[in-house]
């Protein structure tokens, strides 16, 4: 008499089910893991000191915002492209302020002193958005938040800007 504990026979159907489930799992993992890595990898990469871009010499700055364009190479997956951005940079006492030229309303480009009605403000021609010199949005105009402000460093008399961050 054979007890139930010694009877470990697997039917042909069970064997095929286990085998196909295992193979299918390995195939799914082989497909999903590279996609997950591709999606998550950029988030895990730390920013480096090389992310700061040299823009101008400190000696060129005044109390009024001046437009400075700067370029850098941007790498997106396998595509490398040259990107040009603009910053309005000025001195505020001992501090150096660098503001983005992108309107926070709909992304149009702002400029300093371009409106004859508002000569000492940033003006967006798309929808009449206005900002104070420090980038603060003016109440009653379309923008709902201030201009983004670049991280600024001065090294050996040269102004470097990093990532533009919200002022809120």
Short mmCIF file of C-alpha atoms in Angstrom, two decimals:
data_model
loop_
_atom_site.label_atom_id
_atom_site.label_comp_id
_atom_site.label_asym_id
_atom_site.label_seq_id
_atom_site.Cartn_x
_atom_site.Cartn_y
_atom_site.Cartn_z
CA UNK A 1 0.00 0.00 0.00
CA UNK A 2 1.40 3.39 -1.04
CA UNK A 3 0.70 6.29 1.26
CA UNK A 4 -0.42 9.72 -0.02
CA UNK A 5 2.86 11.31 1.10
CA UNK A 6 4.95 9.12 -1.20
CA UNK A 7 2.78 9.66 -4.26
CA UNK A 8 4.35 12.75 -5.90
CA UNK A 9 3.50 12.00 -9.47
CA UNK A 10 2.85 15.06 -11.59
CA UNK A 11 0.43 14.73 -14.43
CA UNK A 12 1.41 15.73 -17.94
CA UNK A 13 -1.05 18.66 -17.80
CA UNK A 14 0.43 19.99 -14.52
CA UNK A 15 3.98 19.68 -15.88
CA UNK A 16 3.12 21.69 -19.01
CA UNK A 17 1.25 24.31 -16.96
CA UNK A 18 4.21 24.80 -14.60
CA UNK A 19 6.72 24.88 -17.46
CA UNK A 20 4.77 27.36 -19.58
CA UNK A 21 4.08 29.62 -16.57
CA UNK A 22 7.79 29.67 -15.70
CA UNK A 23 8.93 30.35 -19.25
CA UNK A 24 6.25 33.02 -19.67
CA UNK A 25 7.36 34.71 -16.44
CA UNK A 26 10.99 34.83 -17.56
CA UNK A 27 9.97 36.23 -20.95
CA UNK A 28 7.79 38.90 -19.35
CA UNK A 29 10.59 39.89 -16.97
CA UNK A 30 13.00 40.09 -19.91
CA UNK A 31 10.69 42.57 -21.62
CA UNK A 32 9.48 44.62 -18.63
CA UNK A 33 12.75 45.11 -16.71
CA UNK A 34 14.61 46.99 -19.49
CA UNK A 35 11.57 49.24 -20.02
CA UNK A 36 11.34 49.98 -16.29
CA UNK A 37 15.07 50.73 -16.16
CA UNK A 38 14.76 53.05 -19.18
CA UNK A 39 11.91 54.95 -17.47
CA UNK A 40 13.46 55.17 -14.01
CA UNK A 41 17.16 55.68 -14.81
CA UNK A 42 17.03 59.44 -15.56
CA UNK A 43 15.36 60.06 -12.20
CA UNK A 44 18.14 58.23 -10.37
CA UNK A 45 20.98 60.16 -12.00
CA UNK A 46 22.29 62.93 -9.75
CA UNK A 47 22.98 66.38 -11.10
CA UNK A 48 26.65 67.25 -11.27
CA UNK A 49 28.61 70.44 -10.95
CA UNK A 50 28.84 70.41 -14.75
CA UNK A 51 25.16 71.35 -14.84
CA UNK A 52 26.15 74.98 -14.17
CA UNK A 53 26.61 77.00 -17.38
CA UNK A 54 28.98 79.97 -17.73
CA UNK A 55 26.99 82.97 -18.93
CA UNK A 56 28.84 86.28 -18.46
CA UNK A 57 31.44 88.17 -16.47
CA UNK A 58 30.36 89.89 -13.27
CA UNK A 59 31.84 93.16 -14.60
CA UNK A 60 29.17 93.28 -17.34
CA UNK A 61 26.23 93.33 -14.89
CA UNK A 62 24.25 96.44 -13.98
CA UNK A 63 21.29 97.24 -11.73
CA UNK A 64 18.94 96.78 -14.70
CA UNK A 65 18.15 93.30 -16.03
CA UNK A 66 20.11 92.44 -19.16
CA UNK A 67 19.42 89.58 -21.54
CA UNK A 68 22.07 86.87 -21.78
CA UNK A 69 21.74 83.82 -24.03
CA UNK A 70 23.64 80.64 -23.20
CA UNK A 71 23.83 77.25 -24.88
CA UNK A 72 24.55 73.73 -23.74
CA UNK A 73 24.28 70.17 -24.97
CA UNK A 74 21.23 68.26 -23.78
CA UNK A 75 21.18 64.48 -23.86
CA UNK A 76 17.77 62.78 -24.08
CA UNK A 77 18.23 59.01 -24.21
CA UNK A 78 20.19 58.56 -27.46
CA UNK A 79 19.64 62.04 -28.86
CA UNK A 80 22.06 64.90 -28.15
CA UNK A 81 20.96 68.39 -29.10
CA UNK A 82 22.17 71.96 -28.64
CA UNK A 83 19.78 73.98 -26.46
CA UNK A 84 19.82 77.77 -26.13
CA UNK A 85 18.19 79.45 -23.15
CA UNK A 86 17.91 83.04 -22.04
CA UNK A 87 18.35 84.59 -18.62
CA UNK A 88 17.80 88.17 -17.49
CA UNK A 89 20.63 88.87 -15.05
CA UNK A 90 21.21 91.91 -12.86
CA UNK A 91 22.77 93.07 -9.59
CA UNK A 92 20.56 93.67 -6.59
CA UNK A 93 22.99 95.12 -4.08
CA UNK A 94 25.61 92.41 -3.53
CA UNK A 95 23.30 89.68 -4.86
CA UNK A 96 23.20 88.55 -8.48
CA UNK A 97 19.72 87.67 -9.71
CA UNK A 98 19.04 85.56 -12.83
CA UNK A 99 15.45 85.18 -14.03
CA UNK A 100 14.00 82.96 -16.74
CA UNK A 101 12.45 84.67 -19.74
CA UNK A 102 9.59 82.15 -19.91
CA UNK A 103 6.20 83.52 -18.87
CA UNK A 104 4.56 81.34 -16.22
CA UNK A 105 1.13 81.87 -17.80
CA UNK A 106 1.49 80.00 -21.11
CA UNK A 107 5.23 79.85 -21.78
CA UNK A 108 5.65 82.86 -24.08
CA UNK A 109 8.90 84.83 -23.89
CA UNK A 110 9.04 87.95 -21.72
CA UNK A 111 11.38 90.90 -22.14
CA UNK A 112 12.52 93.72 -19.88
CA UNK A 113 11.24 97.24 -20.60
CA UNK A 114 9.62 96.37 -23.93
CA UNK A 115 6.24 97.94 -23.06
CA UNK A 116 6.15 101.74 -23.36
CA UNK A 117 3.33 101.83 -20.79
CA UNK A 118 5.38 99.80 -18.27
CA UNK A 119 9.07 100.52 -18.97
CA UNK A 120 10.49 99.12 -15.71
CA UNK A 121 8.76 95.75 -15.79
CA UNK A 122 9.03 92.43 -17.57
CA UNK A 123 6.32 92.26 -20.22
CA UNK A 124 4.80 89.28 -22.04
CA UNK A 125 3.31 90.32 -25.41
CA UNK A 126 1.10 87.21 -25.76
CA UNK A 127 -1.54 88.08 -23.17
CA UNK A 128 -0.23 91.24 -21.50
CA UNK A 129 1.43 89.53 -18.56
CA UNK A 130 3.65 91.74 -16.42
CA UNK A 131 6.25 91.13 -13.72
CA UNK A 132 8.17 93.37 -11.34
CA UNK A 133 11.96 93.61 -11.59
CA UNK A 134 12.38 90.78 -9.06
CA UNK A 135 10.14 88.51 -11.17
CA UNK A 136 7.02 88.84 -9.00
CA UNK A 137 3.85 88.63 -11.08
CA UNK A 138 1.65 91.73 -11.02
CA UNK A 139 -1.84 91.20 -9.67
CA UNK A 140 -4.58 91.51 -12.30
CA UNK A 141 -2.42 90.22 -15.15
CA UNK A 142 -2.61 86.63 -16.49
CA UNK A 143 0.46 85.07 -14.77
CA UNK A 144 -0.41 83.36 -11.49
CA UNK A 145 3.15 82.86 -10.25
CA UNK A 146 6.51 84.70 -10.43
CA UNK A 147 9.13 84.14 -13.11
CA UNK A 148 11.37 81.18 -12.35
CA UNK A 149 14.76 82.01 -10.90
CA UNK A 150 18.04 80.40 -11.92
CA UNK A 151 20.46 79.05 -9.35
CA UNK A 152 23.49 81.39 -9.55
CA UNK A 153 27.16 80.88 -8.69
CA UNK A 154 30.10 83.21 -9.20
CA UNK A 155 33.48 81.59 -9.83
CA UNK A 156 36.59 83.64 -10.57
CA UNK A 157 34.55 86.60 -11.82
CA UNK A 158 32.26 84.54 -14.07
CA UNK A 159 28.53 84.13 -13.50
CA UNK A 160 27.26 80.55 -13.79
CA UNK A 161 23.59 79.61 -13.88
CA UNK A 162 22.03 76.26 -13.11
CA UNK A 163 18.48 75.06 -13.20
CA UNK A 164 15.57 77.53 -13.20
CA UNK A 165 13.35 76.94 -10.16
CA UNK A 166 9.97 78.37 -9.14
CA UNK A 167 10.09 81.25 -6.65
CA UNK A 168 6.92 80.17 -4.88
#
